[in-house]
Amino acid sequence: MKFNTKTIHGGQENTDPAYGSVMPPIYQTSTYSQSTPGGHKGYEYSRSGNPTRAALESALASIENGKFGLAFGSGLAAIDAVMKLFKPGDEIISTNDLYGGSYRLFTSIFEKWGIKFHFIGMQEAEGIEQYINENTKMIWVETPTNPMMNIIDIEAVAKIAKKKQVLLAVDNTFATPYLQQPLDLGADIVMHSATKYLGGHSDVVMGSLVVKNEKLAEKLYFIQNASGAVCGPQDSFLVLRGIKTLHLRMQRHCENGEAVARFLKDHQKVDKVYWPGFEDHPNHEIAKKQMKGFGGMISFTTAENTLKSAVRVVENLKVFTLAESLGGVESLAGHPASMTHASIPMEERAKTGVVDSLIRLSVGVEDEEDLIEDLKQALG
Ligand SMILES: *Cc1c(COP(=O)(O)O)cnc(C)c1O
């Protein structure tokens, strides 16, 4: 089955045994009746398993070309579950330019429990090896990175991870499986904030993991059930519905993203534009190799290069909404330094380029002319 068909049918049973409903019912139940102790129909309690969540988990595994999917109450809950694979003394190497909440989880919670993190630039994959020692257990990659849109060569990092026998996890939130499939490139775990493109309609908070290896899946399932950060059936239904149009939405996100990126690049009041589709983007060749398109996420700095100028632009936008988050059908604008990335200390932010004049756009699926008109008036 090819990708577009998979988004609609992949991992899906199209025959509901009760009434033939085409969409899986929302099993809004915490528990399931048993005919005799242990005599049940596959479900006992909805933390351990729920049929609507199971339908979603199977669809997630299918679109990521994995075997096992796990859904959680948020993207961070999914990352939290991965981190619980490790113990004090273990070391993890992570992209230095990453989602602020992931950084906060790593440094404010798991560092305290004795896990050591190395935050490094990974655009040159060879540079990773010197940080690997006998305690290293995992490499955590986010690509494209948030918000600087750097691209990391997943295949090259996977080769190093295999050679050194450490796990490779990829946060695939920005690209989605429509643009890149990390498991096919050698990753062991693919993670999503399903809140973003998978859900796609800014109406749900959810996270997911997909793996191929059965032993790893068992460990993660144990953590999912034992720690209990699961999502509810209604939310599972919404994300399952979102996935069914993922390919259509992503196609338009890419088209609009390109139009907006090119408009910004030529604009007098704009300094730098970060979008991996530009030929002069430092990682453009890798992006071309591992991604099917360049997505709808763009960051840029104002020519004035001040906090004030960036705030003025985001306050004046009308079609773009000033808000946290990304990946919904509607266009959003954010100011990373004071919003999504405020939990990263200023010195750390400065190292990766998250300056006060940086604006991040999640380009939606509206008409591109309206988006460009809006940016034109706000910049003006
Ligand atoms: C939003 C986001 C997360 C966290 O997901 P939540 O669903 O908000 O918990 C992790 N990684 C990336 C890249 C994100 O954009």
Coordinates of C-alpha atoms and ligand atoms in Angstrom, one line a residue:
M1 CA 0.0 0.0 0.0
K2 CA 1.3 3.5 -0.9
F3 CA 1.4 6.4 1.6
N4 CA -1.8 8.2 0.6
T5 CA -3.8 5.0 0.7
K6 CA -2.2 4.2 4.0
T7 CA -3.3 7.4 5.7
I8 CA -6.9 6.3 5.0
H9 CA -6.7 2.5 5.3
G10 CA -3.4 1.6 6.8
G11 CA -3.7 -0.6 9.9
Q12 CA -7.5 0.0 9.7
E13 CA -10.1 -2.7 9.9
N14 CA -12.8 -1.5 7.6
T15 CA -15.4 -3.8 9.1
D16 CA -16.8 -2.9 12.5
P17 CA -18.2 -6.3 13.8
A18 CA -21.2 -4.7 15.5
Y19 CA -22.8 -2.4 12.8
G20 CA -20.3 -2.0 10.0
S21 CA -19.5 1.6 10.9
V22 CA -16.8 2.9 8.6
M23 CA -15.1 4.9 11.3
P24 CA -14.1 3.1 14.5
P25 CA -16.6 3.9 17.3
I26 CA -15.5 6.1 20.2
Y27 CA -15.4 3.5 23.0
Q28 CA -16.0 5.9 25.9
T29 CA -15.5 3.4 28.6
S30 CA -13.0 2.9 31.4
T31 CA -13.7 -0.8 31.8
Y32 CA -15.0 -4.0 30.1
S33 CA -17.3 -6.7 31.4
Q34 CA -15.8 -10.2 32.0
S35 CA -17.8 -13.4 31.8
T36 CA -15.5 -15.1 34.3
P37 CA -12.4 -13.7 36.0
G38 CA -10.0 -13.1 33.1
G39 CA -12.7 -13.9 30.5
H40 CA -12.7 -10.8 28.3
K41 CA -12.7 -9.8 24.7
G42 CA -9.2 -8.3 24.6
Y43 CA -9.8 -5.3 26.8
E44 CA -9.8 -5.1 30.6
Y45 CA -9.3 -1.5 31.5
S46 CA -8.8 1.6 29.3
R47 CA -5.3 2.6 30.7
S48 CA -4.0 -0.8 29.5
G49 CA -6.0 -0.7 26.2
N50 CA -9.0 0.8 24.5
P51 CA -10.3 -0.2 21.1
T52 CA -10.4 3.4 19.7
R53 CA -6.9 4.0 20.9
A54 CA -5.8 0.7 19.5
A55 CA -7.3 1.7 16.1
L56 CA -5.2 4.9 16.2
E57 CA -2.1 3.1 17.3
S58 CA -2.3 0.7 14.5
A59 CA -2.8 3.5 12.0
L60 CA 0.2 5.3 13.4
A61 CA 2.4 2.2 13.0
S62 CA 1.2 1.9 9.4
I63 CA 2.0 5.5 8.3
E64 CA 5.5 5.4 9.9
N65 CA 6.3 2.0 8.3
G66 CA 6.7 0.6 11.8
K67 CA 5.1 -2.4 13.5
F68 CA 4.0 -1.0 16.9
G69 CA 2.3 2.3 17.7
L70 CA 1.7 3.8 21.1
A71 CA -0.4 6.9 21.8
F72 CA 0.0 9.1 24.9
G73 CA -1.7 12.1 26.5
S74 CA 0.8 14.5 24.9
G75 CA 4.0 14.6 22.9
L76 CA 6.0 15.2 26.1
A77 CA 4.3 12.2 27.8
A78 CA 5.6 10.1 24.8
I79 CA 9.1 11.5 25.3
D80 CA 8.8 10.9 29.1
A81 CA 8.0 7.2 28.3
V82 CA 11.1 6.9 26.2
M83 CA 13.2 8.4 28.9
K84 CA 11.9 5.8 31.4
L85 CA 13.8 3.2 29.4
F86 CA 17.0 4.5 31.1
K87 CA 18.5 4.5 34.5
P88 CA 20.9 6.8 36.6
G89 CA 24.3 6.9 35.0
D90 CA 23.0 6.5 31.4
E91 CA 24.0 9.2 28.9
I92 CA 22.0 10.7 26.1
I93 CA 23.1 12.8 23.2
S94 CA 20.6 15.3 21.9
T95 CA 20.2 17.9 19.2
N96 CA 21.0 21.2 20.8
D97 CA 18.4 23.1 18.8
L98 CA 15.2 21.4 19.9
Y99 CA 11.7 21.9 21.2
G100 CA 11.9 23.9 24.4
G101 CA 9.6 21.5 26.3
S102 CA 11.9 18.5 25.4
Y103 CA 14.9 20.5 26.7
R104 CA 13.0 21.3 29.9
L105 CA 12.0 17.6 30.4
F106 CA 15.5 16.5 29.9
T107 CA 17.3 19.1 32.0
S108 CA 14.7 19.8 34.8
I109 CA 13.5 16.3 35.4
F110 CA 15.7 13.5 34.0
E111 CA 19.0 15.2 34.8
K112 CA 18.0 15.4 38.4
W113 CA 17.5 11.6 38.3
G114 CA 21.0 11.0 37.2
I115 CA 20.8 10.9 33.4
K116 CA 23.5 12.9 31.7
F117 CA 22.7 14.9 28.5
H118 CA 25.0 16.2 25.8
F119 CA 23.4 18.9 23.7
I120 CA 25.3 19.2 20.5
G121 CA 24.9 20.4 16.9
M122 CA 24.4 17.4 14.6
Q123 CA 24.6 18.9 11.1
E124 CA 27.9 17.2 10.8
A125 CA 27.0 13.7 11.9
E126 CA 30.7 12.7 12.4
G127 CA 30.9 15.1 15.3
I128 CA 28.5 12.9 17.4
E129 CA 31.0 10.0 17.8
Q130 CA 33.3 11.8 20.2
Y131 CA 30.4 12.1 22.7
I132 CA 29.7 8.3 22.7
N133 CA 31.1 6.3 25.6
E134 CA 30.1 3.0 27.3
N135 CA 27.3 4.8 29.2
T136 CA 25.6 6.3 26.1
K137 CA 22.2 4.8 25.5
M138 CA 20.4 7.0 23.0
I139 CA 20.8 9.7 20.4
W140 CA 17.8 12.1 20.3
V141 CA 17.3 13.8 17.0
E142 CA 14.9 16.5 16.0
T143 CA 14.8 17.4 12.3
P144 CA 13.9 19.9 11.0
T145 CA 15.0 21.5 14.2
N146 CA 12.6 23.8 16.0
P147 CA 12.8 26.8 15.4
M148 CA 16.0 27.1 13.3
M149 CA 15.0 24.6 10.6
N150 CA 18.4 22.9 10.6
I151 CA 18.3 19.5 8.9
I152 CA 20.1 16.4 10.4
D153 CA 21.1 13.5 8.2
I154 CA 19.0 10.7 9.9
E155 CA 20.7 8.0 7.8
A156 CA 24.2 9.1 8.7
V157 CA 23.3 9.4 12.4
A158 CA 21.7 5.9 12.3
K159 CA 24.9 4.4 10.9
I160 CA 26.8 5.8 13.9
A161 CA 24.1 4.6 16.4
K162 CA 24.1 1.1 14.9
K163 CA 27.9 0.9 15.0
K164 CA 28.0 2.0 18.6
Q165 CA 24.8 0.0 19.5
V166 CA 22.9 2.9 20.9
L167 CA 19.2 3.7 20.2
L168 CA 18.3 6.4 17.8
A169 CA 15.0 8.3 18.4
V170 CA 13.7 10.9 16.0
D171 CA 11.1 13.6 16.8
N172 CA 9.2 13.6 13.5
T173 CA 6.7 16.3 14.5
F174 CA 7.7 18.9 12.0
A175 CA 8.2 16.7 9.0
T176 CA 5.5 14.1 9.5
P177 CA 5.7 10.7 7.8
Y178 CA 4.4 12.4 4.6
L179 CA 7.8 14.1 4.2
Q180 CA 10.2 11.7 5.9
Q181 CA 10.1 8.2 7.5
P182 CA 12.8 7.9 10.1
L183 CA 12.4 4.2 10.7
D184 CA 13.2 3.5 7.0
L185 CA 16.3 5.6 7.4
G186 CA 17.5 3.5 10.4
A187 CA 15.9 5.0 13.5
D188 CA 14.7 2.8 16.3
I189 CA 12.0 5.1 17.6
V190 CA 9.9 7.8 15.9
M191 CA 8.1 10.2 18.1
H192 CA 5.3 12.7 17.4
S193 CA 3.6 15.5 19.1
A194 CA 0.3 14.4 17.4
T195 CA -1.1 17.7 18.6
K196 CA 0.5 19.2 15.5
Y197 CA 0.3 17.9 12.0
L198 CA -1.1 14.5 12.7
G199 CA -4.2 15.9 14.5
G200 CA -3.9 18.8 12.2
H201 CA -6.9 20.9 13.5
S202 CA -5.6 22.5 16.7
D203 CA -8.3 20.7 18.7
V204 CA -6.3 18.0 20.6
V205 CA -3.1 17.4 22.6
M206 CA -1.5 14.0 22.0
G207 CA 1.7 12.2 21.6
S208 CA 2.9 9.0 19.9
L209 CA 5.7 6.6 19.5
V210 CA 6.2 4.0 16.7
V211 CA 8.9 1.3 16.7
K212 CA 9.7 -1.8 14.6
N213 CA 11.4 -3.9 17.3
E214 CA 9.1 -6.1 19.3
K215 CA 11.2 -6.2 22.5
L216 CA 11.5 -2.4 22.5
A217 CA 7.7 -2.2 21.9
E218 CA 7.1 -4.4 24.9
K219 CA 9.2 -2.2 27.1
L220 CA 7.5 0.9 25.9
Y221 CA 4.0 -0.7 26.3
F222 CA 5.0 -1.7 29.9
I223 CA 5.9 2.0 30.6
Q224 CA 2.8 3.3 28.9
N225 CA 0.6 1.1 31.1
A226 CA 2.7 1.4 34.3
S227 CA 3.1 5.2 34.1
G228 CA -0.3 5.7 32.7
A229 CA 0.1 8.8 30.5
V230 CA -2.5 7.6 27.9
C231 CA -4.9 9.6 25.8
G232 CA -8.6 9.2 25.8
P233 CA -10.9 7.6 23.2
Q234 CA -12.4 10.8 22.0
D235 CA -8.9 12.3 21.3
S236 CA -7.8 9.1 19.7
F237 CA -10.8 9.4 17.3
L238 CA -9.9 13.0 16.4
V239 CA -6.3 12.2 15.6
L240 CA -7.3 9.1 13.6
R241 CA -9.6 11.4 11.6
G242 CA -6.8 13.9 11.2
I243 CA -4.5 11.3 9.8
K244 CA -6.9 10.5 7.0
T245 CA -6.3 13.9 5.4
L246 CA -2.6 14.2 6.4
H247 CA -1.3 13.8 2.8
L248 CA -3.7 16.4 1.4
R249 CA -2.9 19.0 4.1
M250 CA 0.8 18.4 3.9
Q251 CA 0.8 19.0 0.2
R252 CA -0.8 22.4 0.6
H253 CA 1.4 23.2 3.7
C254 CA 4.4 22.6 1.4
E255 CA 3.1 24.8 -1.4
N256 CA 2.0 27.6 0.8
G257 CA 5.3 27.3 2.8
E258 CA 7.3 27.8 -0.3
A259 CA 5.3 30.8 -1.4
V260 CA 5.6 32.5 2.0
A261 CA 9.3 31.6 2.3
R262 CA 10.1 33.1 -1.1
F263 CA 8.0 36.2 -0.4
L264 CA 9.9 36.8 2.9
K265 CA 13.3 36.3 1.4
D266 CA 12.7 39.2 -1.1
H267 CA 11.3 41.5 1.5
Q268 CA 13.2 44.6 2.6
K269 CA 12.1 44.5 6.2
V270 CA 13.2 40.9 6.6
D271 CA 16.8 39.8 7.4
K272 CA 17.3 36.0 7.5
V273 CA 14.7 33.4 6.4
Y274 CA 15.2 29.8 7.6
W275 CA 13.5 27.3 5.4
P276 CA 15.2 24.1 4.2
G277 CA 13.8 24.4 0.6
F278 CA 16.2 27.3 -0.3
E279 CA 19.2 26.2 -2.3
D280 CA 21.5 28.2 -0.1
H281 CA 20.2 26.6 3.1
P282 CA 23.3 24.9 4.6
N283 CA 21.6 21.5 4.8
H284 CA 19.5 21.8 1.6
E285 CA 21.1 18.7 0.0
I286 CA 20.3 16.5 3.0
A287 CA 16.8 17.9 3.1
K288 CA 16.4 17.0 -0.6
K289 CA 17.7 13.5 0.0
Q290 CA 15.6 12.6 3.1
M291 CA 12.4 14.7 2.7
K292 CA 9.7 14.6 0.0
G293 CA 9.1 18.3 0.4
F294 CA 10.2 21.1 2.7
G295 CA 7.1 21.7 4.8
G296 CA 5.2 24.7 6.1
M297 CA 7.5 25.7 9.0
I298 CA 9.5 28.9 8.4
S299 CA 11.5 31.2 10.8
F300 CA 12.7 34.6 10.0
T301 CA 14.3 37.7 11.6
T302 CA 13.4 41.3 11.1
A303 CA 15.8 43.6 9.3
E304 CA 15.7 45.9 12.3
N305 CA 16.8 42.9 14.4
T306 CA 15.1 44.1 17.6
L307 CA 12.6 42.5 20.0
K308 CA 10.3 45.5 19.4
S309 CA 10.2 45.1 15.6
A310 CA 9.4 41.4 15.9
V311 CA 6.6 42.0 18.4
R312 CA 5.2 44.7 16.2
V313 CA 5.0 42.3 13.3
V314 CA 3.3 39.5 15.2
E315 CA 0.8 41.9 16.8
N316 CA -0.2 43.3 13.4
L317 CA -0.9 40.0 11.7
K318 CA -4.6 39.3 11.1
V319 CA -4.9 36.0 9.1
F320 CA -1.9 34.5 11.0
T321 CA -2.9 34.0 14.7
L322 CA -0.3 34.8 17.3
A323 CA -0.3 31.5 19.3
E324 CA 1.8 28.7 20.5
S325 CA 1.7 25.4 18.6
L326 CA 1.9 24.5 14.9
G327 CA 0.7 22.1 12.2
G328 CA -3.0 23.0 12.2
V329 CA -5.0 24.0 9.1
E330 CA -4.8 27.7 10.2
S331 CA -1.7 29.8 10.0
L332 CA 0.0 30.6 13.2
A333 CA 2.8 33.0 14.2
G334 CA 5.0 32.7 17.3
H335 CA 7.8 34.5 19.0
P336 CA 10.1 31.6 20.1
A337 CA 12.3 33.6 22.5
S338 CA 9.3 34.6 24.7
M339 CA 6.9 31.8 23.9
T340 CA 7.8 28.2 22.9
H341 CA 11.5 28.5 23.8
A342 CA 11.3 30.7 26.9
S343 CA 12.3 27.7 29.1
I344 CA 15.7 27.6 27.4
P345 CA 18.2 30.0 29.0
M346 CA 19.2 33.0 26.9
E347 CA 22.8 32.0 26.5
E348 CA 21.8 28.6 25.1
R349 CA 19.2 30.2 22.8
A350 CA 21.8 32.6 21.5
K351 CA 24.2 29.7 20.6
T352 CA 21.6 28.2 18.2
G353 CA 20.3 31.5 16.8
V354 CA 17.0 31.9 18.6
V355 CA 17.4 35.7 18.9
D356 CA 14.8 38.2 20.1
S357 CA 13.9 39.2 16.6
L358 CA 13.1 35.7 15.4
I359 CA 9.5 34.9 14.3
R360 CA 8.3 31.4 13.6
L361 CA 5.5 30.7 11.2
S362 CA 3.4 27.6 10.8
V363 CA 2.0 28.2 7.4
G364 CA -1.6 26.8 7.1
V365 CA -3.7 25.7 4.2
E366 CA -5.5 29.0 3.4
D367 CA -5.1 30.8 0.1
E368 CA -1.4 31.8 -0.3
E369 CA -2.4 35.3 -1.6
D370 CA -4.2 36.1 1.7
L371 CA -1.2 34.9 3.7
I372 CA 1.3 37.0 1.7
E373 CA -1.0 40.0 1.8
D374 CA -1.2 39.7 5.6
L375 CA 2.6 39.4 6.0
K376 CA 3.0 42.4 3.7
Q377 CA 0.7 44.6 5.8
A378 CA 2.2 43.5 9.1
L379 CA 5.8 44.0 7.9
G380 CA 4.8 47.4 6.4
Ligands
LIG1 C1 4.9 20.4 20.5 C2 6.1 19.7 20.3 C3 6.5 18.7 21.3 C4 5.7 18.5 22.6 O1 4.4 17.9 22.3 P1 3.1 18.2 23.2 O2 2.0 17.5 22.4 O3 2.9 19.7 23.2 O4 3.4 17.7 24.5 C5 7.6 17.9 21.0 N1 8.4 18.2 20.0 C6 8.1 19.1 19.0 C7 9.0 19.2 17.8 C8 7.0 19.9 19.2 O5 6.7 20.8 18.3

